Amino acid sequence: MRQEQIVVFTGAGVSAESGIRTFRDSDGLWREYTLAELATPEAWRIDPQRVLEFYNERRARVGQAEPNPAHLAIAQLQSGFKVTVITQNVDDLHERAGSHEVIHVHGEITRARSSRDPSLLYDIGYGPIHLGQTCHKGSQLRPHVVWFGENVLNFERSAQLFRQASRILVVGTSLSVYPVARLLYEASRRAEKVIIAPEVEQVPPGYRLFRALATEKVPAIVRDWLADSD
Ligand code: OAD
């Protein structure tokens, strides 16, 4: 197998056609809910029950969703390249589509962690976390998701992968949340760089933007890139 390294960087838009709502589109979650009341350490301190309910509902929806043709096409890239998916999404649709190397920079909704010790992680699938449910050391469990004001996971490793990649495929992200949006600027000047999304905040230098839905454009790009790898 050819060892060319590809990075696929995804956001909420790659899962939109699986029925999972994005955050900032007209029907996005942050248009209906107030981010500060749900996705910050302060929100957790003030009303943990509300925060748990919000994420319990999101988790149940992930359980009902299925990977779409964009997730499946991204997994097919592995037949010609060494692929790492770096995703801002907390869902597990890349894994269920068959992608083997997936970095979740904003966490994973199918895991819970101790609210005191972030290294105590538990796989919980699609079921709820309840108030009073604790880690084995007795601290309340919380969703393993990165809230605003908390550190992104695996940022340095992700930056390194962006630097090494000869091709970068960005799908379904508004590129409005930092520091992860900065990762795109780590890419090599020589790398082939493509963004697929109807709307983006910015197009960093060297990236080619296709204003398209993920399921329309990702399979076509994957076909082209795999043809190059033959
Ligand atoms: P956003 O909701 O900010 O942006 C969604 C992006 O997906 C936009 O660029 C849309 O144009 C695009 N989009 C919508 N439908 C699409 C489709 N069918 N195919 C392709 N693209 C589509 O979502 P993110 O950029 O992922 O953070 O948001 C980044 C972070 O903000 C999230 O990880 C989350 C959120 O607050 C945390 O929770 C920490």
PDB file of C-alpha atoms and ligand atoms in Angstrom:
ATOM      1  CA  MET A   1       0.000   0.000   0.000  1.00  0.00           C
ATOM      2  CA  ARG A   2       1.164   3.491  -0.807  1.00  0.00           C
ATOM      3  CA  GLN A   3       2.162   5.341   2.347  1.00  0.00           C
ATOM      4  CA  GLU A   4       1.033   8.799   1.274  1.00  0.00           C
ATOM      5  CA  GLN A   5      -0.511  10.430   4.366  1.00  0.00           C
ATOM      6  CA  ILE A   6      -3.958  11.980   4.051  1.00  0.00           C
ATOM      7  CA  VAL A   7      -5.749  14.025   6.678  1.00  0.00           C
ATOM      8  CA  VAL A   8      -9.524  14.299   6.560  1.00  0.00           C
ATOM      9  CA  PHE A   9     -10.733  17.078   8.839  1.00  0.00           C
ATOM     10  CA  THR A  10     -14.461  17.107   9.553  1.00  0.00           C
ATOM     11  CA  GLY A  11     -17.135  19.091  11.354  1.00  0.00           C
ATOM     12  CA  ALA A  12     -20.834  18.871  11.997  1.00  0.00           C
ATOM     13  CA  GLY A  13     -21.706  19.198   8.283  1.00  0.00           C
ATOM     14  CA  VAL A  14     -20.371  15.719   7.460  1.00  0.00           C
ATOM     15  CA  SER A  15     -23.009  14.233   9.774  1.00  0.00           C
ATOM     16  CA  ALA A  16     -25.824  16.634   8.806  1.00  0.00           C
ATOM     17  CA  GLU A  17     -27.170  14.287   6.139  1.00  0.00           C
ATOM     18  CA  SER A  18     -27.250  11.521   8.762  1.00  0.00           C
ATOM     19  CA  GLY A  19     -29.803  13.625  10.638  1.00  0.00           C
ATOM     20  CA  ILE A  20     -27.468  15.126  13.247  1.00  0.00           C
ATOM     21  CA  ARG A  21     -27.940  18.860  13.594  1.00  0.00           C
ATOM     22  CA  THR A  22     -25.057  21.261  13.007  1.00  0.00           C
ATOM     23  CA  PHE A  23     -24.420  24.185  15.366  1.00  0.00           C
ATOM     24  CA  ARG A  24     -24.486  27.357  13.289  1.00  0.00           C
ATOM     25  CA  ASP A  25     -26.658  26.650  10.227  1.00  0.00           C
ATOM     26  CA  SER A  26     -30.175  28.150  10.182  1.00  0.00           C
ATOM     27  CA  ASP A  27     -31.495  25.009  11.957  1.00  0.00           C
ATOM     28  CA  GLY A  28     -28.340  24.669  14.076  1.00  0.00           C
ATOM     29  CA  LEU A  29     -28.271  23.827  17.782  1.00  0.00           C
ATOM     30  CA  TRP A  30     -26.746  27.163  18.802  1.00  0.00           C
ATOM     31  CA  ARG A  31     -29.697  28.938  17.173  1.00  0.00           C
ATOM     32  CA  GLU A  32     -32.119  27.135  19.486  1.00  0.00           C
ATOM     33  CA  TYR A  33     -29.994  26.760  22.617  1.00  0.00           C
ATOM     34  CA  THR A  34     -27.645  29.126  24.389  1.00  0.00           C
ATOM     35  CA  LEU A  35     -24.137  27.801  24.172  1.00  0.00           C
ATOM     36  CA  ALA A  36     -23.133  29.413  27.485  1.00  0.00           C
ATOM     37  CA  GLU A  37     -25.952  27.585  29.322  1.00  0.00           C
ATOM     38  CA  LEU A  38     -24.981  24.145  28.030  1.00  0.00           C
ATOM     39  CA  ALA A  39     -21.426  23.825  26.807  1.00  0.00           C
ATOM     40  CA  THR A  40     -19.229  25.513  29.408  1.00  0.00           C
ATOM     41  CA  PRO A  41     -17.777  24.500  32.796  1.00  0.00           C
ATOM     42  CA  GLU A  42     -19.937  27.277  34.348  1.00  0.00           C
ATOM     43  CA  ALA A  43     -23.100  25.731  32.897  1.00  0.00           C
ATOM     44  CA  TRP A  44     -22.096  22.409  34.465  1.00  0.00           C
ATOM     45  CA  ARG A  45     -21.534  24.075  37.837  1.00  0.00           C
ATOM     46  CA  ILE A  46     -24.845  25.959  37.756  1.00  0.00           C
ATOM     47  CA  ASP A  47     -27.210  23.351  36.279  1.00  0.00           C
ATOM     48  CA  PRO A  48     -25.633  19.915  35.729  1.00  0.00           C
ATOM     49  CA  GLN A  49     -29.042  18.283  35.283  1.00  0.00           C
ATOM     50  CA  ARG A  50     -29.833  20.500  32.288  1.00  0.00           C
ATOM     51  CA  VAL A  51     -26.388  19.888  30.773  1.00  0.00           C
ATOM     52  CA  LEU A  52     -26.762  16.113  31.180  1.00  0.00           C
ATOM     53  CA  GLU A  53     -30.244  16.168  29.615  1.00  0.00           C
ATOM     54  CA  PHE A  54     -28.969  18.103  26.606  1.00  0.00           C
ATOM     55  CA  TYR A  55     -26.132  15.654  25.976  1.00  0.00           C
ATOM     56  CA  ASN A  56     -28.319  12.612  26.781  1.00  0.00           C
ATOM     57  CA  GLU A  57     -30.646  13.681  23.987  1.00  0.00           C
ATOM     58  CA  ARG A  58     -27.758  14.287  21.585  1.00  0.00           C
ATOM     59  CA  ARG A  59     -26.276  10.864  22.452  1.00  0.00           C
ATOM     60  CA  ALA A  60     -29.580   9.061  21.860  1.00  0.00           C
ATOM     61  CA  ARG A  61     -29.836  10.708  18.431  1.00  0.00           C
ATOM     62  CA  VAL A  62     -26.335   9.589  17.518  1.00  0.00           C
ATOM     63  CA  GLY A  63     -27.423   6.050  18.367  1.00  0.00           C
ATOM     64  CA  GLN A  64     -30.311   6.322  15.903  1.00  0.00           C
ATOM     65  CA  ALA A  65     -28.213   7.837  13.116  1.00  0.00           C
ATOM     66  CA  GLU A  66     -26.352   5.924  10.414  1.00  0.00           C
ATOM     67  CA  PRO A  67     -23.177   6.846   8.549  1.00  0.00           C
ATOM     68  CA  ASN A  68     -23.947   8.513   5.210  1.00  0.00           C
ATOM     69  CA  PRO A  69     -22.178   8.153   1.830  1.00  0.00           C
ATOM     70  CA  ALA A  70     -19.641  10.840   2.811  1.00  0.00           C
ATOM     71  CA  HIS A  71     -18.519   8.948   5.936  1.00  0.00           C
ATOM     72  CA  LEU A  72     -18.373   5.744   3.869  1.00  0.00           C
ATOM     73  CA  ALA A  73     -16.347   7.350   1.072  1.00  0.00           C
ATOM     74  CA  ILE A  74     -13.874   8.779   3.604  1.00  0.00           C
ATOM     75  CA  ALA A  75     -13.360   5.250   4.976  1.00  0.00           C
ATOM     76  CA  GLN A  76     -12.731   3.974   1.420  1.00  0.00           C
ATOM     77  CA  LEU A  77      -9.716   6.290   1.126  1.00  0.00           C
ATOM     78  CA  GLN A  78      -7.911   3.764   3.340  1.00  0.00           C
ATOM     79  CA  SER A  79      -7.701   1.382   0.384  1.00  0.00           C
ATOM     80  CA  GLY A  80      -5.163   3.694  -1.267  1.00  0.00           C
ATOM     81  CA  PHE A  81      -3.662   5.865   1.459  1.00  0.00           C
ATOM     82  CA  LYS A  82      -2.649   6.133   5.065  1.00  0.00           C
ATOM     83  CA  VAL A  83      -5.594   8.133   6.414  1.00  0.00           C
ATOM     84  CA  THR A  84      -6.179   9.933   9.683  1.00  0.00           C
ATOM     85  CA  VAL A  85      -9.584  11.461  10.290  1.00  0.00           C
ATOM     86  CA  ILE A  86      -9.409  14.440  12.629  1.00  0.00           C
ATOM     87  CA  THR A  87     -12.923  15.368  13.633  1.00  0.00           C
ATOM     88  CA  GLN A  88     -14.557  18.055  15.722  1.00  0.00           C
ATOM     89  CA  ASN A  89     -17.594  15.811  15.931  1.00  0.00           C
ATOM     90  CA  VAL A  90     -18.417  13.916  19.087  1.00  0.00           C
ATOM     91  CA  ASP A  91     -20.447  11.291  17.205  1.00  0.00           C
ATOM     92  CA  ASP A  92     -19.026   7.894  16.205  1.00  0.00           C
ATOM     93  CA  LEU A  93     -20.164   7.838  12.572  1.00  0.00           C
ATOM     94  CA  HIS A  94     -16.636   7.820  11.121  1.00  0.00           C
ATOM     95  CA  GLU A  95     -15.795   4.735  13.188  1.00  0.00           C
ATOM     96  CA  ARG A  96     -19.058   3.039  12.222  1.00  0.00           C
ATOM     97  CA  ALA A  97     -18.335   3.793   8.555  1.00  0.00           C
ATOM     98  CA  GLY A  98     -15.047   1.904   8.930  1.00  0.00           C
ATOM     99  CA  SER A  99     -12.409   4.613   9.471  1.00  0.00           C
ATOM    100  CA  HIS A 100      -9.686   3.082  11.666  1.00  0.00           C
ATOM    101  CA  GLU A 101      -7.720   6.109  12.791  1.00  0.00           C
ATOM    102  CA  VAL A 102     -10.007   8.817  14.160  1.00  0.00           C
ATOM    103  CA  ILE A 103      -8.915  11.664  16.436  1.00  0.00           C
ATOM    104  CA  HIS A 104     -11.756  13.427  18.255  1.00  0.00           C
ATOM    105  CA  VAL A 105     -10.413  16.871  19.133  1.00  0.00           C
ATOM    106  CA  HIS A 106     -13.680  17.857  20.878  1.00  0.00           C
ATOM    107  CA  GLY A 107     -14.260  14.523  22.631  1.00  0.00           C
ATOM    108  CA  GLU A 108     -16.668  11.628  22.186  1.00  0.00           C
ATOM    109  CA  ILE A 109     -20.286  11.626  23.282  1.00  0.00           C
ATOM    110  CA  THR A 110     -20.308   7.831  23.669  1.00  0.00           C
ATOM    111  CA  ARG A 111     -17.893   8.131  26.582  1.00  0.00           C
ATOM    112  CA  ALA A 112     -18.309   9.535  30.081  1.00  0.00           C
ATOM    113  CA  ARG A 113     -15.569  10.820  32.282  1.00  0.00           C
ATOM    114  CA  SER A 114     -15.040  11.703  35.894  1.00  0.00           C
ATOM    115  CA  SER A 115     -15.778  15.368  36.566  1.00  0.00           C
ATOM    116  CA  ARG A 116     -12.668  15.436  38.804  1.00  0.00           C
ATOM    117  CA  ASP A 117     -10.133  13.293  36.937  1.00  0.00           C
ATOM    118  CA  PRO A 118     -10.287  13.586  33.113  1.00  0.00           C
ATOM    119  CA  SER A 119      -8.204  10.423  32.732  1.00  0.00           C
ATOM    120  CA  LEU A 120     -11.041   8.284  34.129  1.00  0.00           C
ATOM    121  CA  LEU A 121     -13.010   7.455  30.988  1.00  0.00           C
ATOM    122  CA  TYR A 122     -15.889   5.026  30.488  1.00  0.00           C
ATOM    123  CA  ASP A 123     -17.573   3.766  27.316  1.00  0.00           C
ATOM    124  CA  ILE A 124     -21.303   4.294  27.752  1.00  0.00           C
ATOM    125  CA  GLY A 125     -22.681   3.760  24.248  1.00  0.00           C
ATOM    126  CA  TYR A 126     -25.885   5.684  23.532  1.00  0.00           C
ATOM    127  CA  GLY A 127     -27.438   5.550  27.006  1.00  0.00           C
ATOM    128  CA  PRO A 128     -27.931   8.478  29.406  1.00  0.00           C
ATOM    129  CA  ILE A 129     -25.710   9.785  32.188  1.00  0.00           C
ATOM    130  CA  HIS A 130     -27.736  10.538  35.332  1.00  0.00           C
ATOM    131  CA  LEU A 131     -27.067  12.862  38.207  1.00  0.00           C
ATOM    132  CA  GLY A 132     -25.606  10.724  41.002  1.00  0.00           C
ATOM    133  CA  GLN A 133     -23.895   8.334  38.562  1.00  0.00           C
ATOM    134  CA  THR A 134     -20.245   8.310  39.546  1.00  0.00           C
ATOM    135  CA  CYS A 135     -16.827   7.098  38.434  1.00  0.00           C
ATOM    136  CA  HIS A 136     -15.241   4.310  40.441  1.00  0.00           C
ATOM    137  CA  LYS A 137     -13.677   6.904  42.743  1.00  0.00           C
ATOM    138  CA  GLY A 138     -17.019   8.486  43.561  1.00  0.00           C
ATOM    139  CA  SER A 139     -17.068  11.647  41.407  1.00  0.00           C
ATOM    140  CA  GLN A 140     -20.043  12.573  39.257  1.00  0.00           C
ATOM    141  CA  LEU A 141     -19.758  11.452  35.625  1.00  0.00           C
ATOM    142  CA  ARG A 142     -19.974  14.058  32.865  1.00  0.00           C
ATOM    143  CA  PRO A 143     -19.955  13.765  29.059  1.00  0.00           C
ATOM    144  CA  HIS A 144     -16.485  13.340  27.524  1.00  0.00           C
ATOM    145  CA  VAL A 145     -16.914  16.433  25.394  1.00  0.00           C
ATOM    146  CA  VAL A 146     -14.770  19.548  25.295  1.00  0.00           C
ATOM    147  CA  TRP A 147     -16.632  22.592  26.535  1.00  0.00           C
ATOM    148  CA  PHE A 148     -15.816  26.190  25.665  1.00  0.00           C
ATOM    149  CA  GLY A 149     -12.924  27.280  27.849  1.00  0.00           C
ATOM    150  CA  GLU A 150     -11.499  23.742  28.072  1.00  0.00           C
ATOM    151  CA  ASN A 151      -8.467  22.374  26.263  1.00  0.00           C
ATOM    152  CA  VAL A 152      -8.847  20.743  22.878  1.00  0.00           C
ATOM    153  CA  LEU A 153      -7.686  17.101  22.814  1.00  0.00           C
ATOM    154  CA  ASN A 154      -4.639  15.946  20.801  1.00  0.00           C
ATOM    155  CA  PHE A 155      -3.981  19.358  19.268  1.00  0.00           C
ATOM    156  CA  GLU A 156      -0.214  18.923  18.820  1.00  0.00           C
ATOM    157  CA  ARG A 157      -0.588  15.458  17.316  1.00  0.00           C
ATOM    158  CA  SER A 158      -3.202  16.839  14.913  1.00  0.00           C
ATOM    159  CA  ALA A 159      -0.967  19.757  13.928  1.00  0.00           C
ATOM    160  CA  GLN A 160       1.846  17.313  13.187  1.00  0.00           C
ATOM    161  CA  LEU A 161      -0.439  15.213  10.970  1.00  0.00           C
ATOM    162  CA  PHE A 162      -1.528  18.318   9.053  1.00  0.00           C
ATOM    163  CA  ARG A 163       2.140  19.187   8.472  1.00  0.00           C
ATOM    164  CA  GLN A 164       2.939  15.688   7.174  1.00  0.00           C
ATOM    165  CA  ALA A 165      -0.099  15.238   4.922  1.00  0.00           C
ATOM    166  CA  SER A 166       0.275  15.370   1.157  1.00  0.00           C
ATOM    167  CA  ARG A 167      -3.497  15.795   0.745  1.00  0.00           C
ATOM    168  CA  ILE A 168      -6.028  17.382   3.083  1.00  0.00           C
ATOM    169  CA  LEU A 169      -9.779  17.035   2.754  1.00  0.00           C
ATOM    170  CA  VAL A 170     -11.861  19.358   4.955  1.00  0.00           C
ATOM    171  CA  VAL A 171     -15.582  18.599   5.141  1.00  0.00           C
ATOM    172  CA  GLY A 172     -18.559  20.280   6.792  1.00  0.00           C
ATOM    173  CA  THR A 173     -17.043  22.787   9.163  1.00  0.00           C
ATOM    174  CA  SER A 174     -17.637  26.518   9.410  1.00  0.00           C
ATOM    175  CA  LEU A 175     -13.985  26.946  10.547  1.00  0.00           C
ATOM    176  CA  SER A 176     -15.192  29.375  13.189  1.00  0.00           C
ATOM    177  CA  VAL A 177     -14.067  27.598  16.351  1.00  0.00           C
ATOM    178  CA  TYR A 178     -10.526  28.018  17.633  1.00  0.00           C
ATOM    179  CA  PRO A 179      -7.968  26.708  18.189  1.00  0.00           C
ATOM    180  CA  VAL A 180      -8.923  23.830  15.871  1.00  0.00           C
ATOM    181  CA  ALA A 181      -9.613  26.037  12.832  1.00  0.00           C
ATOM    182  CA  ARG A 182      -5.963  27.055  13.075  1.00  0.00           C
ATOM    183  CA  LEU A 183      -4.911  23.505  12.188  1.00  0.00           C
ATOM    184  CA  LEU A 184      -5.549  24.249   8.506  1.00  0.00           C
ATOM    185  CA  TYR A 185      -2.679  26.745   8.522  1.00  0.00           C
ATOM    186  CA  GLU A 186      -0.245  23.996   9.552  1.00  0.00           C
ATOM    187  CA  ALA A 187      -0.558  22.295   6.150  1.00  0.00           C
ATOM    188  CA  SER A 188       2.363  22.082   3.780  1.00  0.00           C
ATOM    189  CA  ARG A 189       2.305  24.547   0.882  1.00  0.00           C
ATOM    190  CA  ARG A 190       2.770  21.628  -1.529  1.00  0.00           C
ATOM    191  CA  ALA A 191      -0.173  19.580  -0.192  1.00  0.00           C
ATOM    192  CA  GLU A 192      -3.380  19.305  -2.208  1.00  0.00           C
ATOM    193  CA  LYS A 193      -6.035  20.966  -0.047  1.00  0.00           C
ATOM    194  CA  VAL A 194      -9.782  20.874  -0.529  1.00  0.00           C
ATOM    195  CA  ILE A 195     -12.710  22.202   1.537  1.00  0.00           C
ATOM    196  CA  ILE A 196     -16.275  20.958   1.011  1.00  0.00           C
ATOM    197  CA  ALA A 197     -19.029  22.972   2.725  1.00  0.00           C
ATOM    198  CA  PRO A 198     -21.885  25.242   1.648  1.00  0.00           C
ATOM    199  CA  GLU A 199     -20.666  28.091   3.898  1.00  0.00           C
ATOM    200  CA  VAL A 200     -17.340  28.764   5.602  1.00  0.00           C
ATOM    201  CA  GLU A 201     -15.981  31.650   7.675  1.00  0.00           C
ATOM    202  CA  GLN A 202     -12.597  31.615   5.938  1.00  0.00           C
ATOM    203  CA  VAL A 203     -10.693  29.870   3.192  1.00  0.00           C
ATOM    204  CA  PRO A 204      -7.030  29.651   4.214  1.00  0.00           C
ATOM    205  CA  PRO A 205      -4.404  30.143   1.489  1.00  0.00           C
ATOM    206  CA  GLY A 206      -3.935  27.193  -0.869  1.00  0.00           C
ATOM    207  CA  TYR A 207      -7.310  25.547  -0.120  1.00  0.00           C
ATOM    208  CA  ARG A 208      -9.824  25.006  -2.905  1.00  0.00           C
ATOM    209  CA  LEU A 209     -13.436  25.505  -1.750  1.00  0.00           C
ATOM    210  CA  PHE A 210     -16.336  23.488  -3.166  1.00  0.00           C
ATOM    211  CA  ARG A 211     -19.654  24.886  -1.967  1.00  0.00           C
ATOM    212  CA  ALA A 212     -21.423  21.534  -1.921  1.00  0.00           C
ATOM    213  CA  LEU A 213     -23.071  19.011   0.354  1.00  0.00           C
ATOM    214  CA  ALA A 214     -20.839  16.293   1.732  1.00  0.00           C
ATOM    215  CA  THR A 215     -22.723  13.419   0.103  1.00  0.00           C
ATOM    216  CA  GLU A 216     -22.602  15.177  -3.285  1.00  0.00           C
ATOM    217  CA  LYS A 217     -18.919  15.969  -3.421  1.00  0.00           C
ATOM    218  CA  VAL A 218     -16.948  13.738  -1.036  1.00  0.00           C
ATOM    219  CA  PRO A 219     -17.488  10.467  -2.972  1.00  0.00           C
ATOM    220  CA  ALA A 220     -16.344  12.172  -6.204  1.00  0.00           C
ATOM    221  CA  ILE A 221     -13.153  13.556  -4.616  1.00  0.00           C
ATOM    222  CA  VAL A 222     -12.422  10.163  -3.067  1.00  0.00           C
ATOM    223  CA  ARG A 223     -12.833   8.469  -6.458  1.00  0.00           C
ATOM    224  CA  ASP A 224     -10.422  10.976  -8.055  1.00  0.00           C
ATOM    225  CA  TRP A 225      -7.821  10.602  -5.318  1.00  0.00           C
ATOM    226  CA  LEU A 226      -8.003   6.805  -5.353  1.00  0.00           C
ATOM    227  CA  ALA A 227      -7.574   6.851  -9.131  1.00  0.00           C
ATOM    228  CA  ASP A 228      -4.333   8.860  -8.595  1.00  0.00           C
ATOM    229  CA  SER A 229      -3.076   6.238  -6.136  1.00  0.00           C
ATOM    230  CA  ASP A 230      -3.402   3.317  -8.606  1.00  0.00           C
TER     231      ASP A 230
HETATM  232  P1  OAD B   1     -20.890  24.511  12.446  1.00  0.00           P
HETATM  233  O1  OAD B   1     -22.318  24.306  12.782  1.00  0.00           O
HETATM  234  O2  OAD B   1     -20.200  25.727  12.950  1.00  0.00           O
HETATM  235  O3  OAD B   1     -20.722  24.513  10.864  1.00  0.00           O
HETATM  236  C1  OAD B   1     -21.334  23.550  10.074  1.00  0.00           C
HETATM  237  C2  OAD B   1     -20.698  23.582   8.714  1.00  0.00           C
HETATM  238  O4  OAD B   1     -21.198  22.497   7.963  1.00  0.00           O
HETATM  239  C3  OAD B   1     -20.984  24.845   7.900  1.00  0.00           C
HETATM  240  O5  OAD B   1     -19.806  25.196   7.186  1.00  0.00           O
HETATM  241  C4  OAD B   1     -22.078  24.385   6.934  1.00  0.00           C
HETATM  242  O6  OAD B   1     -22.055  25.150   5.718  1.00  0.00           O
HETATM  243  C5  OAD B   1     -21.645  22.955   6.692  1.00  0.00           C
HETATM  244  N1  OAD B   1     -22.703  22.030   6.262  1.00  0.00           N
HETATM  245  C6  OAD B   1     -23.996  21.976   6.615  1.00  0.00           C
HETATM  246  N2  OAD B   1     -24.614  20.950   6.011  1.00  0.00           N
HETATM  247  C7  OAD B   1     -23.669  20.322   5.263  1.00  0.00           C
HETATM  248  C8  OAD B   1     -23.669  19.178   4.415  1.00  0.00           C
HETATM  249  N3  OAD B   1     -24.772  18.453   4.206  1.00  0.00           N
HETATM  250  N4  OAD B   1     -22.501  18.838   3.819  1.00  0.00           N
HETATM  251  C9  OAD B   1     -21.372  19.547   4.023  1.00  0.00           C
HETATM  252  N5  OAD B   1     -21.324  20.629   4.808  1.00  0.00           N
HETATM  253  C10 OAD B   1     -22.451  21.007   5.432  1.00  0.00           C
HETATM  254  O7  OAD B   1     -20.127  23.156  12.867  1.00  0.00           O
HETATM  255  P2  OAD B   1     -18.588  22.942  13.189  1.00  0.00           P
HETATM  256  O8  OAD B   1     -17.730  23.752  12.293  1.00  0.00           O
HETATM  257  O9  OAD B   1     -18.364  21.489  13.271  1.00  0.00           O
HETATM  258  O10 OAD B   1     -17.751  22.495  19.455  1.00  0.00           O
HETATM  259  O11 OAD B   1     -18.510  23.561  14.654  1.00  0.00           O
HETATM  260  C11 OAD B   1     -17.315  23.530  15.336  1.00  0.00           C
HETATM  261  C12 OAD B   1     -17.574  23.357  16.810  1.00  0.00           C
HETATM  262  O12 OAD B   1     -18.539  24.305  17.267  1.00  0.00           O
HETATM  263  C13 OAD B   1     -18.198  22.030  17.182  1.00  0.00           C
HETATM  264  O13 OAD B   1     -17.246  20.987  17.274  1.00  0.00           O
HETATM  265  C14 OAD B   1     -18.810  22.332  18.503  1.00  0.00           C
HETATM  266  C15 OAD B   1     -19.463  23.639  18.168  1.00  0.00           C
HETATM  267  O14 OAD B   1     -19.741  24.496  19.239  1.00  0.00           O
HETATM  268  C16 OAD B   1     -17.891  22.079  20.713  1.00  0.00           C
HETATM  269  O15 OAD B   1     -18.932  21.605  21.124  1.00  0.00           O
HETATM  270  C17 OAD B   1     -16.660  22.288  21.545  1.00  0.00           C
END
